[in-house]
Structure formats: structure tokens, C-alpha cells
CSV table of C-alpha atoms and ligand atoms in Angstrom, one decimal:
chain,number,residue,atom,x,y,z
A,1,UNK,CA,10.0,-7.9,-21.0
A,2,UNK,CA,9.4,-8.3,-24.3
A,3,UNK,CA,11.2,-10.7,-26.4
A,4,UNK,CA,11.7,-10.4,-30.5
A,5,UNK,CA,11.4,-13.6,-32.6
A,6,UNK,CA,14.7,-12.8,-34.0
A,7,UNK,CA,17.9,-10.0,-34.0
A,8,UNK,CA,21.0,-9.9,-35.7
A,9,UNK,CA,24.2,-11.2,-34.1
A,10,UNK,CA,26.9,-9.2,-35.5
A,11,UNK,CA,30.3,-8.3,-33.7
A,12,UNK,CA,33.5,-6.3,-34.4
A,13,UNK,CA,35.2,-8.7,-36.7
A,14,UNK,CA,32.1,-9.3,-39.2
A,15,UNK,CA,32.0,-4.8,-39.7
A,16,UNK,CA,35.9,-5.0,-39.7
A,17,UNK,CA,35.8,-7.8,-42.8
A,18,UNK,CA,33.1,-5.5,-44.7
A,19,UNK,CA,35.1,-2.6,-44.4
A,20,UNK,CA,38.5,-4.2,-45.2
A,21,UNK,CA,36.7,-4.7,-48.4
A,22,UNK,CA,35.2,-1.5,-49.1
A,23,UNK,CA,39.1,0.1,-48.7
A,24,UNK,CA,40.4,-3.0,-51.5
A,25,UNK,CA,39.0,-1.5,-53.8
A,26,UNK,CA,37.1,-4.7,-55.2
A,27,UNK,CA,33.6,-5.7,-54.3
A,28,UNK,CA,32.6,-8.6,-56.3
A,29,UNK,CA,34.0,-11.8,-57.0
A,30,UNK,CA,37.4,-11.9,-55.3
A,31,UNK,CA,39.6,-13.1,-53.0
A,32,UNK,CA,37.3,-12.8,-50.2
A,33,UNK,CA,34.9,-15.2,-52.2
A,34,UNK,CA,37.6,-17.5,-52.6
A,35,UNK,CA,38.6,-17.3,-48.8
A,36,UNK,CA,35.2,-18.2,-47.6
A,37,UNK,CA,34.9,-21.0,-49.9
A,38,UNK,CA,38.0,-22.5,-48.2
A,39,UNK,CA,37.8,-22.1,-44.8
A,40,UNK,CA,34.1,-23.1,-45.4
A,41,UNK,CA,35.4,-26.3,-46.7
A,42,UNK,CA,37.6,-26.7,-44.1
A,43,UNK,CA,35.1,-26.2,-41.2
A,44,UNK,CA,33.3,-29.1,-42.8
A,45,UNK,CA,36.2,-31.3,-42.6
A,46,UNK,CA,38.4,-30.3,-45.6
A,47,UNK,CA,38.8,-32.2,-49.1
A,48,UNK,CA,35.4,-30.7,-50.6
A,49,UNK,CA,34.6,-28.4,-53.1
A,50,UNK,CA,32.5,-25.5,-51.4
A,51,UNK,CA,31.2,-23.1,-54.0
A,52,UNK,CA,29.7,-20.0,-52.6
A,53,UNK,CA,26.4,-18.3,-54.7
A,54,UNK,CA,23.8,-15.6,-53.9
A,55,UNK,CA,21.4,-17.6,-52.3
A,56,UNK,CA,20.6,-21.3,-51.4
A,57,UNK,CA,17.4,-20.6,-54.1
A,58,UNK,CA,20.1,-19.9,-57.0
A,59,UNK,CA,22.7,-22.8,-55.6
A,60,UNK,CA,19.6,-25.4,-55.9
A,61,UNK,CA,18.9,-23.9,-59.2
A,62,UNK,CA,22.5,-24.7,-60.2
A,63,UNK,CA,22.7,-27.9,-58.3
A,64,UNK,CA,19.4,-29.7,-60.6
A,65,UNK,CA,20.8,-28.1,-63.6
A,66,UNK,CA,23.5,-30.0,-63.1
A,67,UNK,CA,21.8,-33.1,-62.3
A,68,UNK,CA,20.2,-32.5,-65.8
A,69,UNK,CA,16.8,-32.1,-64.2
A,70,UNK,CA,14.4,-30.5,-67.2
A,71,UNK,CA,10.9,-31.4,-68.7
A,72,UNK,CA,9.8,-34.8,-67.9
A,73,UNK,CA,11.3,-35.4,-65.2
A,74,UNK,CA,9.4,-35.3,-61.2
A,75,UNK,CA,11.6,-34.2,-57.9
A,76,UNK,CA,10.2,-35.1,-54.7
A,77,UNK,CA,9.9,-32.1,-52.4
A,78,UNK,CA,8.5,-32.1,-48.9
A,79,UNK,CA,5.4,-30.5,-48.5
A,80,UNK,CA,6.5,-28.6,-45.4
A,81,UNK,CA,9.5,-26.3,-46.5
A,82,UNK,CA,9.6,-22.7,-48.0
A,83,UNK,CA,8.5,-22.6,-51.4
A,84,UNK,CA,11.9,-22.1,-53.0
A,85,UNK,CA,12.6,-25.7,-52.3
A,86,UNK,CA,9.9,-26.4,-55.1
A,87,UNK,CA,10.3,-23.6,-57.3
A,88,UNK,CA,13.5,-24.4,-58.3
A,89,UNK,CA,12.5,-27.7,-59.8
A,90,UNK,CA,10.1,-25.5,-61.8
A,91,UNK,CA,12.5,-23.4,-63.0
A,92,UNK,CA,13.9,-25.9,-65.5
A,93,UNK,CA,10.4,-27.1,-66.3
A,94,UNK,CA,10.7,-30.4,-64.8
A,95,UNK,CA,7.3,-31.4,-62.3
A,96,UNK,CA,7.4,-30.9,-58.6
A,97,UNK,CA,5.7,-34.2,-56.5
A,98,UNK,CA,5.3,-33.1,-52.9
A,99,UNK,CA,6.0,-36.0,-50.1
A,100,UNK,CA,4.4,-35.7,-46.3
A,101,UNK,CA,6.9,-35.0,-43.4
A,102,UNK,CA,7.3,-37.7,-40.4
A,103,UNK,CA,5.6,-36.5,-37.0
A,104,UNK,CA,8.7,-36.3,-35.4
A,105,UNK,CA,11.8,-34.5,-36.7
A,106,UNK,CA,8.9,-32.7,-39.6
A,107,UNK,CA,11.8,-34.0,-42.3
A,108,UNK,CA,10.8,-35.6,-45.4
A,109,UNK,CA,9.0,-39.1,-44.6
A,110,UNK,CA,11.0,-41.9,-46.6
A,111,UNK,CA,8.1,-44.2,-47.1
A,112,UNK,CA,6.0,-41.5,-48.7
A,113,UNK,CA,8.8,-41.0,-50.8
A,114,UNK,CA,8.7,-44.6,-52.1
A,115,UNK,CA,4.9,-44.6,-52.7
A,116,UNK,CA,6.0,-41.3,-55.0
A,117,UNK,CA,8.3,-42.6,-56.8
A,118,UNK,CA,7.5,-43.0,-60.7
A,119,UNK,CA,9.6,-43.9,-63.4
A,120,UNK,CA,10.2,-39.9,-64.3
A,121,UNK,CA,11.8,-39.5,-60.7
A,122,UNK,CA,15.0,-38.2,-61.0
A,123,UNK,CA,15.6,-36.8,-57.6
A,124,UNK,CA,15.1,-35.7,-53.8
A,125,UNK,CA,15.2,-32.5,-52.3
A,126,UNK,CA,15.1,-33.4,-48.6
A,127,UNK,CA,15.0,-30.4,-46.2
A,128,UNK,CA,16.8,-30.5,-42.5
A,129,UNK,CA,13.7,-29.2,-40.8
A,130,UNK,CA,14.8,-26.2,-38.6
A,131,UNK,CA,18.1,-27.6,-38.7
A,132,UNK,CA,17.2,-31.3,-37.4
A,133,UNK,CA,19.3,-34.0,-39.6
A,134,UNK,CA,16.3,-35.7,-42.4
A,135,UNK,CA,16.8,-39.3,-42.2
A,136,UNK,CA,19.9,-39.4,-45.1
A,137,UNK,CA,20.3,-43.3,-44.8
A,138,UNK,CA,16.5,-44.2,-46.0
A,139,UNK,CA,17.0,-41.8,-49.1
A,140,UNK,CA,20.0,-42.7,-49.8
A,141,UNK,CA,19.2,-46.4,-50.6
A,142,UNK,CA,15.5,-45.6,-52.0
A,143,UNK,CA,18.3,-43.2,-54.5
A,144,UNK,CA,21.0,-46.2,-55.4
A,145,UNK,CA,17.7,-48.9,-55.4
A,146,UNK,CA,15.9,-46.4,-58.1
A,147,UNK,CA,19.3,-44.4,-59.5
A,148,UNK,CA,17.8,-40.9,-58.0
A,149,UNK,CA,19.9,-37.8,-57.3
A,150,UNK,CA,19.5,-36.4,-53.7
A,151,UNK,CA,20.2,-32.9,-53.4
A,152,UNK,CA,19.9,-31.6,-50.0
A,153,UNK,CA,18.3,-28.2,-48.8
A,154,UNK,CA,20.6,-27.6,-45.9
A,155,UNK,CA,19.5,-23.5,-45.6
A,156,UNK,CA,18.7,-24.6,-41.4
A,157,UNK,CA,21.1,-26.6,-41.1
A,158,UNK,CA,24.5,-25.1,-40.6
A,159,UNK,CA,26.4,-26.7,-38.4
A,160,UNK,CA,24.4,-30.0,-38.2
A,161,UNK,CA,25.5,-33.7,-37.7
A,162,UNK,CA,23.7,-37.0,-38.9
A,163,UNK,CA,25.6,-40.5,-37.9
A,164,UNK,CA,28.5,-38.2,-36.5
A,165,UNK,CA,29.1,-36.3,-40.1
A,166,UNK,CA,28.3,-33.0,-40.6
A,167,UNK,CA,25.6,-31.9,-43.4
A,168,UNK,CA,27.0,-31.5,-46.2
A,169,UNK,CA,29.3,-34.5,-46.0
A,170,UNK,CA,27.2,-37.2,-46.6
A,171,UNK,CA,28.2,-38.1,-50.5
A,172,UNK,CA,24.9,-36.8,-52.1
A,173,UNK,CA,24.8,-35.4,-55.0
A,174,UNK,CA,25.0,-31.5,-53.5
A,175,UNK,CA,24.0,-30.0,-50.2
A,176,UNK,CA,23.5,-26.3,-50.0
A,177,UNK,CA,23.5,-24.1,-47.3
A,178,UNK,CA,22.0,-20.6,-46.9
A,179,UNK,CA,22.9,-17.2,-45.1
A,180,UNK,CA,20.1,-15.4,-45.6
A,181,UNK,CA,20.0,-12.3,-43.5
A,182,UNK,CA,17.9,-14.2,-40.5
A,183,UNK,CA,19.7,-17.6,-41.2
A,184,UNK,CA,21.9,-19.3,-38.3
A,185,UNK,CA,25.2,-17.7,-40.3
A,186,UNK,CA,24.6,-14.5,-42.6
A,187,UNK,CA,26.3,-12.9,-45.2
A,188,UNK,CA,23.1,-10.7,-45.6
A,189,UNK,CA,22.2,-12.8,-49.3
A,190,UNK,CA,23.9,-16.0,-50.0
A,191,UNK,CA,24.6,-19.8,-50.0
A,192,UNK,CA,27.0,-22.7,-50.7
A,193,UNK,CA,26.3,-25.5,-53.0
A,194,UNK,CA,28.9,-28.4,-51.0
A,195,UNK,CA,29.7,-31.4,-53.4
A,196,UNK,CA,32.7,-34.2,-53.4
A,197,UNK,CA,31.7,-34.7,-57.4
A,198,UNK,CA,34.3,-32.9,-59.2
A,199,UNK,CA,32.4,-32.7,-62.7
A,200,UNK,CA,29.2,-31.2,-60.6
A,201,UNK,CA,31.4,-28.6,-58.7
A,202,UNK,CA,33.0,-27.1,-62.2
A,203,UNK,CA,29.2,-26.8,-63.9
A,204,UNK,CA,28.0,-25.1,-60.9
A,205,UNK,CA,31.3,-22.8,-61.0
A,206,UNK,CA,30.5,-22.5,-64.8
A,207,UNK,CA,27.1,-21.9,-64.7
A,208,UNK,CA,27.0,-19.1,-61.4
A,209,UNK,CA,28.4,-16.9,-63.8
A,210,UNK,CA,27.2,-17.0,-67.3
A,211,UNK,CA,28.5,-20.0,-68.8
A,212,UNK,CA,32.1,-18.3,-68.6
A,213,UNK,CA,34.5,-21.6,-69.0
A,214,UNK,CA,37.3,-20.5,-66.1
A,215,UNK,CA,39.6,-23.2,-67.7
A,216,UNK,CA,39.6,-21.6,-71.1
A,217,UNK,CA,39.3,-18.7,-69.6
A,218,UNK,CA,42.8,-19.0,-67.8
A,219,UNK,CA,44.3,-21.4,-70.6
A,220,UNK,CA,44.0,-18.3,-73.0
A,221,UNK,CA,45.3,-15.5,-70.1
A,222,UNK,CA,48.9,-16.3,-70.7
A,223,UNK,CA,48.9,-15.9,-74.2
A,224,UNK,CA,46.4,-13.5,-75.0
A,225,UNK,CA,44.8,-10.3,-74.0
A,226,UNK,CA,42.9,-10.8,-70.9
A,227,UNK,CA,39.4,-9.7,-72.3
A,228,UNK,CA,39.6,-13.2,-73.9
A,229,UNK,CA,37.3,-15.7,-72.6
A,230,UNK,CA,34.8,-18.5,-74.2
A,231,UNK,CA,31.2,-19.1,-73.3
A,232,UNK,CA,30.0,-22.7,-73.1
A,233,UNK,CA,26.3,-22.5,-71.7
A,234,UNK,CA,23.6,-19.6,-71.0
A,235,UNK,CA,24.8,-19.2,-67.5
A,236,UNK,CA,23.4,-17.4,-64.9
A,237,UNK,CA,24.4,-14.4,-62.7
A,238,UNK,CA,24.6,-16.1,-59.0
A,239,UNK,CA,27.9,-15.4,-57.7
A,240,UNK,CA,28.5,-14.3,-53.8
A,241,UNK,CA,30.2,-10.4,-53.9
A,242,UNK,CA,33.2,-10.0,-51.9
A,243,UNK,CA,31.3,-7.6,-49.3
A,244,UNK,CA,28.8,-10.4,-48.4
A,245,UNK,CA,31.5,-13.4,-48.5
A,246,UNK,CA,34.0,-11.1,-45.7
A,247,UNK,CA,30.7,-10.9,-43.7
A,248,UNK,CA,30.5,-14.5,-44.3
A,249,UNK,CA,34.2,-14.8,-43.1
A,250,UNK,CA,33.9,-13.4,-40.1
A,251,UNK,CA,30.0,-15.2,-38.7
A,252,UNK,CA,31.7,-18.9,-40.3
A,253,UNK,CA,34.7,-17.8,-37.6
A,254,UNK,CA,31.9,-18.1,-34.6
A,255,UNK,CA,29.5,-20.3,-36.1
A,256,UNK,CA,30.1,-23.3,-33.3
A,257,UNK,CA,30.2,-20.5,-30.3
A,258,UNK,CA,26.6,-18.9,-32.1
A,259,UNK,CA,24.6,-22.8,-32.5
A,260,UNK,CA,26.0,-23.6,-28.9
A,261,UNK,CA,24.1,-20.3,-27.3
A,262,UNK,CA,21.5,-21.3,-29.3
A,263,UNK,CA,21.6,-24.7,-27.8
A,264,UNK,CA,21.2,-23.0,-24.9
A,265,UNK,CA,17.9,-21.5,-25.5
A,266,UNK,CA,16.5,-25.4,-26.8
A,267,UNK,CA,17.9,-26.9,-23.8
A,268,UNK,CA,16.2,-23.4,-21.3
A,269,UNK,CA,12.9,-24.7,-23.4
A,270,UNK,CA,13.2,-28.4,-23.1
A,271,UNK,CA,13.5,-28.1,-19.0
A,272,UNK,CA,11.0,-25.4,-18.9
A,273,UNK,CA,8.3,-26.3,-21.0
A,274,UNK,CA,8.4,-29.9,-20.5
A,275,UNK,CA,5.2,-30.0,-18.0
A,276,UNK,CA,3.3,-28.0,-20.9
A,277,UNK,CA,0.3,-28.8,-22.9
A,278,UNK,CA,3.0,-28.8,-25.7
A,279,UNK,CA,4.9,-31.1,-27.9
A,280,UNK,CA,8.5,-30.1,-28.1
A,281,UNK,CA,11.1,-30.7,-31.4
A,282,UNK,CA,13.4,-33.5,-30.7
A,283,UNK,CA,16.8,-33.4,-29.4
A,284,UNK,CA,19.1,-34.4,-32.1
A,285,UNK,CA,20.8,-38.1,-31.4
A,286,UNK,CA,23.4,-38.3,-28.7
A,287,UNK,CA,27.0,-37.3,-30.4
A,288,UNK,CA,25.0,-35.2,-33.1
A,289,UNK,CA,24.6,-31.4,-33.3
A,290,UNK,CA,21.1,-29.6,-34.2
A,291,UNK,CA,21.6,-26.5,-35.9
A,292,UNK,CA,18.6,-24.9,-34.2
A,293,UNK,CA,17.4,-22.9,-36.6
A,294,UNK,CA,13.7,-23.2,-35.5
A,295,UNK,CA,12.2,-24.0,-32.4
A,296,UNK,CA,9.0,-25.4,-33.6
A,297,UNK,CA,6.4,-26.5,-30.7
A,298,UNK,CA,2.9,-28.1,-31.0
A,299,UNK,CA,0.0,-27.7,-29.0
A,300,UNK,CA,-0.9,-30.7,-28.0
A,301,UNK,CA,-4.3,-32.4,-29.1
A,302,UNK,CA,-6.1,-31.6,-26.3
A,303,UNK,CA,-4.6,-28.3,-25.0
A,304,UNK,CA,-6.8,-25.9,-22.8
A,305,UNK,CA,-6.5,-23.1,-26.1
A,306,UNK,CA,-6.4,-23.0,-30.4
A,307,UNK,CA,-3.1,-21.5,-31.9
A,308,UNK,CA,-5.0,-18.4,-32.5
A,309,UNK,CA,-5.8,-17.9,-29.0
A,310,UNK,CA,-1.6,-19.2,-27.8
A,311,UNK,CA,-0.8,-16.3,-30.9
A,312,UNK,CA,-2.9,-13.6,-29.1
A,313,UNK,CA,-1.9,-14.4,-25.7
A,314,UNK,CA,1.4,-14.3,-26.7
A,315,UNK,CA,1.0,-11.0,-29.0
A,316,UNK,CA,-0.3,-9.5,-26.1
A,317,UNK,CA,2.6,-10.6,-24.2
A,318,UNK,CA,5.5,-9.0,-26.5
A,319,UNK,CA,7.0,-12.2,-27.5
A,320,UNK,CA,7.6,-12.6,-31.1
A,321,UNK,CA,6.8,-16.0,-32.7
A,322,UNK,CA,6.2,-17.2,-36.5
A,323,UNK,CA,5.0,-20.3,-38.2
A,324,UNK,CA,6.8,-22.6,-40.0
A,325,UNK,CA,5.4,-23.1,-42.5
A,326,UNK,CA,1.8,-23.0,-44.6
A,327,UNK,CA,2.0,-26.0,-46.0
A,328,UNK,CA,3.2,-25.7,-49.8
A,329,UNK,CA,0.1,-27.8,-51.0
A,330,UNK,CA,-2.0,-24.9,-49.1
A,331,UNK,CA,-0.3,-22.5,-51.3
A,332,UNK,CA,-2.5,-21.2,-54.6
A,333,UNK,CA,0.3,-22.3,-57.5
A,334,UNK,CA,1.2,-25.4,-56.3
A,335,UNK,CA,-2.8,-26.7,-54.7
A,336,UNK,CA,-3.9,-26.1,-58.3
A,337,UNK,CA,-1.1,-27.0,-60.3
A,338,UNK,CA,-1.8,-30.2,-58.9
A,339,UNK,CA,-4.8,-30.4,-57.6
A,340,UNK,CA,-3.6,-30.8,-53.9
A,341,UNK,CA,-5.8,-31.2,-50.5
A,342,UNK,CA,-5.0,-31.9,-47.5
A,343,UNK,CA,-6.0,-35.5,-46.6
A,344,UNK,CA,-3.1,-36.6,-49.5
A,345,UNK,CA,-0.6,-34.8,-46.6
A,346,UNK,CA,-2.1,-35.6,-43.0
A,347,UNK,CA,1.1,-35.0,-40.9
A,348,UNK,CA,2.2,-31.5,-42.6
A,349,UNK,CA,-2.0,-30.5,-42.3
A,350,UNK,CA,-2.3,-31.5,-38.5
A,351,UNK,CA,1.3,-30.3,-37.9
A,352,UNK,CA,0.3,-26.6,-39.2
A,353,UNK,CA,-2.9,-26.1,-37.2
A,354,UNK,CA,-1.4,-26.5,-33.9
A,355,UNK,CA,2.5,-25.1,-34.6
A,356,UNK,CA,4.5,-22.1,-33.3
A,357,UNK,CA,7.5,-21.4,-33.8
A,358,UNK,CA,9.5,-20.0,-30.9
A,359,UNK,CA,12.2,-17.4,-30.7
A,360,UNK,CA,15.5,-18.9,-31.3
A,361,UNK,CA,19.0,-16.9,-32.3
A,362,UNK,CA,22.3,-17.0,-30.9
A,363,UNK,CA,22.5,-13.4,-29.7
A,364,UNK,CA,19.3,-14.1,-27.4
A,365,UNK,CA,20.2,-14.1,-24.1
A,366,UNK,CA,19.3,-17.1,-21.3
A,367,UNK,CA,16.8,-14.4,-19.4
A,368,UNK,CA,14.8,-13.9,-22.5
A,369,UNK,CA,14.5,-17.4,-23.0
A,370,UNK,CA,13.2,-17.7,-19.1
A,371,UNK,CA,10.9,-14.9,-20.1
A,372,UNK,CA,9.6,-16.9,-23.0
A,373,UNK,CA,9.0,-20.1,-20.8
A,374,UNK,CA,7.4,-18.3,-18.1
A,375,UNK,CA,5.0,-16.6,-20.7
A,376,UNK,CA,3.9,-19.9,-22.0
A,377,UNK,CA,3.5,-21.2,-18.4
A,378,UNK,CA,1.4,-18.7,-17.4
A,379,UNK,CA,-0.5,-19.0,-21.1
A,380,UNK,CA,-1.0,-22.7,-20.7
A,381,UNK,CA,-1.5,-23.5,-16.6
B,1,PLP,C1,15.5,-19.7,-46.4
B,1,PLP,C2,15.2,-21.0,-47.1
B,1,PLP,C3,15.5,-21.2,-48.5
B,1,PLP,C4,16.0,-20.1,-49.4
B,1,PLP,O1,17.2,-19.5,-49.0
B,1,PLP,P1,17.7,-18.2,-49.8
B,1,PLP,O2,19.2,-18.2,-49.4
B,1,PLP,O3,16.9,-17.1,-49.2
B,1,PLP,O4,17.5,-18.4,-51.2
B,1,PLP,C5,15.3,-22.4,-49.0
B,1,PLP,N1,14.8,-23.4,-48.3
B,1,PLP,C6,14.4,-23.3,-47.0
B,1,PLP,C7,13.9,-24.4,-46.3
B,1,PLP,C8,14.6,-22.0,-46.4
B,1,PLP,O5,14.2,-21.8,-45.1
């Protein structure tokens, strides 16, 4: 049988929401938007500003603007993430330093983070590996000791727990999500910048769509023609369209029933592959929840086979896998914007020769997860 490394989970009330909006009559910006900002609040415990954006790429963009990020300044990045957990720190001309990940939970290593830090640091981007908590408490006193901003990439990690609090309510300075289309909740495109700061919450609101001041905007509405609005900033154009946010809607509505199938398939891995040749993620802590977004496994050091020959094998078998993820510092713009190699980052290098990622989705089903397990039995005995 074979077995795809993803598929989409959609069901009747996600098409229902998109069509609802189709027939309003109103596509962007709307009520929807404003409905899945809410309840998106809400489902992270209420009394938060949610504020929803195009992407988790543009919602990081806006989060370090806010922060004030620009030339000068250094954020510390993990070297194992998707490059738009750097690039964003580029865009406003301020200098990416890349950190190594711990061998464990592959989330930004805290001590690495101290040897980085410099007197131009002006923030953290920690990433929650494949939707495995980073360790919040260690940045968050290397941020008060040093006065740093920590904005988290949380695009694996909806829903996840750390210390029995969900991501994204940990008091940093922004946490923000993503639903891009193969993302543990979709709106096809999009994200959520999540902040308790008032004053950070109205600039991202301000500057996700062109600098348009909403307070002036609806101070004026009364009194004057409703073309009048001011401009306080060169904004940029990263608001969520109604169509995406009902989508949104409706996956948010079965986002606990989706990561417990796809604890499911971690716990079907962790009892089957146990005996392996294999290192397997860690559970999150007891009480916690993993997002499982990724199910990254390691060959271990002395397996019988390379991760060219477990990729074949397993080609050959149907089953889809991927790898997460070339190291950034392997990548051509940032290795020679800094002049990067791979003994400054020994846990991200080793990591990445002997990694796979494994399927993991919440419409898989328990007997493709078997199928998976037997495949790498017979691969491995
Ligand atoms: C997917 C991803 C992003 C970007 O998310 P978009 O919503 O596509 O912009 C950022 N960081 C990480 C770690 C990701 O996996």
C-alpha cells in the first residue's frame, strides 16, 4: 500500500464556510477575518489580541518591525528552520546570527544562544521544531538578563503546550502561527501574529494594511465621507481575505480532534519502531501537547544503511518522506553572507545526514501508519 507523505484534511464544514463567502458578496477583509481572529483567541484561552495575516513570513515581518528591528541590529535564528525564519530579519536590513539546535527536541539551543549574544542583539526567533515546545524558560531570562525581544516562529506548532500553556501564551513579545496549505490547520495561505502587548498588536494591525490608521480611520467615519482615512507609515499589504479566514474557521473548529489523530500516528511509531536502528523525536512532557507537525527520525550512528539508501528503499516502497531541513548555513545566501561551515553548527550538520521525516497528517489513517512501520521494519531488520 502505498502511503503519501501528506493529504489534505478537509470536510463539509471548511467547503460550506468558503462558499458562504463566495454568496456574501465580500471576499476580503471582513467579518470572517474578524471571526477567526476571535475564536482563535479564544481557543488559546481568551484575553489576547490575535491578528490574522497572509502568511506566518509576513506576520514575522510585521512582528520585528514592530520590535524596531533595522540596520545594526543581529537576531538569533536557529540554523535548522525554513529559511523564512531568517529572511525576515533581512528584510528590514538588520543581520541574521544563526544558533545550533539541541540533539533532542532539534529547538534552538539556549547556551549557543548566550555565546551569540553581542551588544547589537535585539532579539530571538526560536522555532517549535515540528511542533515540539523550544525551551521558552532559558530564552526568556537570557531576554530580561540582556533586554532581548523573543518573537516566536510557532508555524508547527498549533495546538502545542510548554509548562501547561499553550504557544502563544507565554508573554513574548509575539508568537505567530502559520496555515500554510500543508500546515497542521490551513487556510490555504496564512498566519496569526498572537501578542498580549497592546501597542504591538495596533502596529501590526496598522502596518498589515498600508499604514491605514483604523482609529483615525473610524474617528473621521462619523463625520465625514467614508473615503476619508489618514496614513501613518509605508505599510504593507498582508491581510488574511475572508475566503481563506472561513476555511480557517471551520479547520480551528477541529483543530484538537485533527493533532489527536495525529497523535495517533506518533504514538503507532513510537511502539512500532522502538526496536529500530532509529532515534525517535521526543514525546512532549507529561500534561503537554505536541503539535506533531513532523515526525523527524534519525538513523542511528551505526545503522546497517546511509539515508540515501533508507530514501531508496523507501521510494521503492511508495512511502512518501521529506527532510527537514538543509541546514540554513548549507544554503548559498546565508553560508556566504557569513561565511558559514559546518563545524560552527555540529548538532544541525550530524542531525541532517542521518534525518527523515516521516508521514504525519491528521487525515492519515492508523493502517497506513502500520504500513509505514512495517516498511521500515523490513528496511532496517
Ligand atoms: C512554513 C514555515 C514558515 C513560513 O510559513 P508561511 O505561512 O508559508 O509564510 C516559517 N517558518 C517555518 C519553520 C515553517 O515551517
Amino acid at each position: 500500500m502505498a502511503v503519501p507523505y501528506f493529504r489534505l484534511d478537509l470536510e463539509k464544514e471548511e467547503i460550506d464556510g468558503v462558499v458562504r463567502v463566495l454568496k456574501s458578496g465580500w471576499l476580503t477583509t471582513g467579518a470572517e477575518c474578524q471571526g477567526f481572529e476571535d475564536e482563535f483567541g479564544q481557543a488559546l484561552g481568551g484575553g489576547v489580541h490575535a491578528i490574522a495575516v497572509n502568511s506566518n513570513t509576513s506576520g514575522m515581518h510585521l512582528a520585528l518591525e514592530a520590535a524596531g528591528i533595522g540596520p545594526g541590529d543581529e537576531v538569533i535564528v536557529p540554523d535548522l528552520t525554513f529559511t523564512a525564519t531568517a529572511e525576515v530579519v533581512r528584510y528590514l536590513g538588520a543581520e541574521v546570527v544563526f544558533a545550533d539546535v539541541l540533539k533532542d527536541t532539534l529547538c534552538i539551543d539556549p547556551e549557543d544562544v548566550k555565546r551569540s549574544i553581542t551588544p547589537r542583539t535585539k532579539a530571538i526567533i526560536p522555532v517549535h521544531f515540528g511542533g515540539m515546545a523550544a525551551d521558552l524558560e532559558a530564552l526568556q531570562a537570557l531576554a530580561a538578563e540582556h533586554n532581548l525581544r523573543i518573537i516566536e516562529d510557532a508555524a508547527h506548532s498549533f495546538p502545542a503546550s510548554l509548562n501547561g500553556r499553550p504557544i502563544g501564551r507565554h508573554g513574548t513579545f509575539a508568537t505567530v502561527f502559520s496555515f500554510y496549505a500543508n500546515k497542521t490547520i490551513t487556510t490555504g495561505e496564512g498566519g496569526m501574529i498572537v501578542t498580549d502587548n497592546d501597542a504591538v498588536a495596533d502596529r501590526c494591525r496598522v502596518m498589515r494594511l498600508h499604514g491605514i490608521d483604523r482609529d483615525a480611520f473610524h474617528r473621521f467615519q462619523g463625520d465625514s465621507a467614508s473615503w476619508d482615512y489618514d496614513i501613518i507609515a509605508p505599510g504593507f499589504k498582508y491581510n488574511l481575505p475572508d475566503l481563506a479566514a472561513a476555511l480557517g474557521r471551520g479547520q480551528l473548529a477541529r483543530a484538537m480532534t485533527m493533532q489527536s489523530r495525529r497523535q495517533a500516528v506518533a504514538d503507532t511509531y513510537r511502539a512500532g519502531l522502538a526496536d529500530l536502528p532509529l532515534e525517535l523525536p521526543p514525546e512532549a512532557p507529561e500534561g503537554d501537547m505536541h503539535a506533531w507537525h513532523l515526525y523527524p527520525i534519525r538513523l542511528t550512528q551505526g545503522a546497517p544503511l546511509s539515508r540515501a539508501e533508507l530514501e531508496a528503499a523507501l521510494t521503492t516502497a511508495q512511502i512518501g518522506y521529506s527532510v527537514h531541513y538543509t541546514p540554513l548555513h548549507r544554503m548559498t545566501y546565508w553560508r556566504e553572507r557569513y561565511g558559514l561551515s559546518d563545524n560552527r553548527f555540529p548538532v544541525s550538520t550530524d542531525y541532517f545526514g542521518r534525518c527523515i521525516s516521516l508521514p504525519i497528517f491528521s487525515d492519515m489513517r492508523i493502517d497506513e501508519a502500520e504500513e509505514v512501520v512495517a516498511t521500515l521494519q523490513r528496511i532496517l531488520d
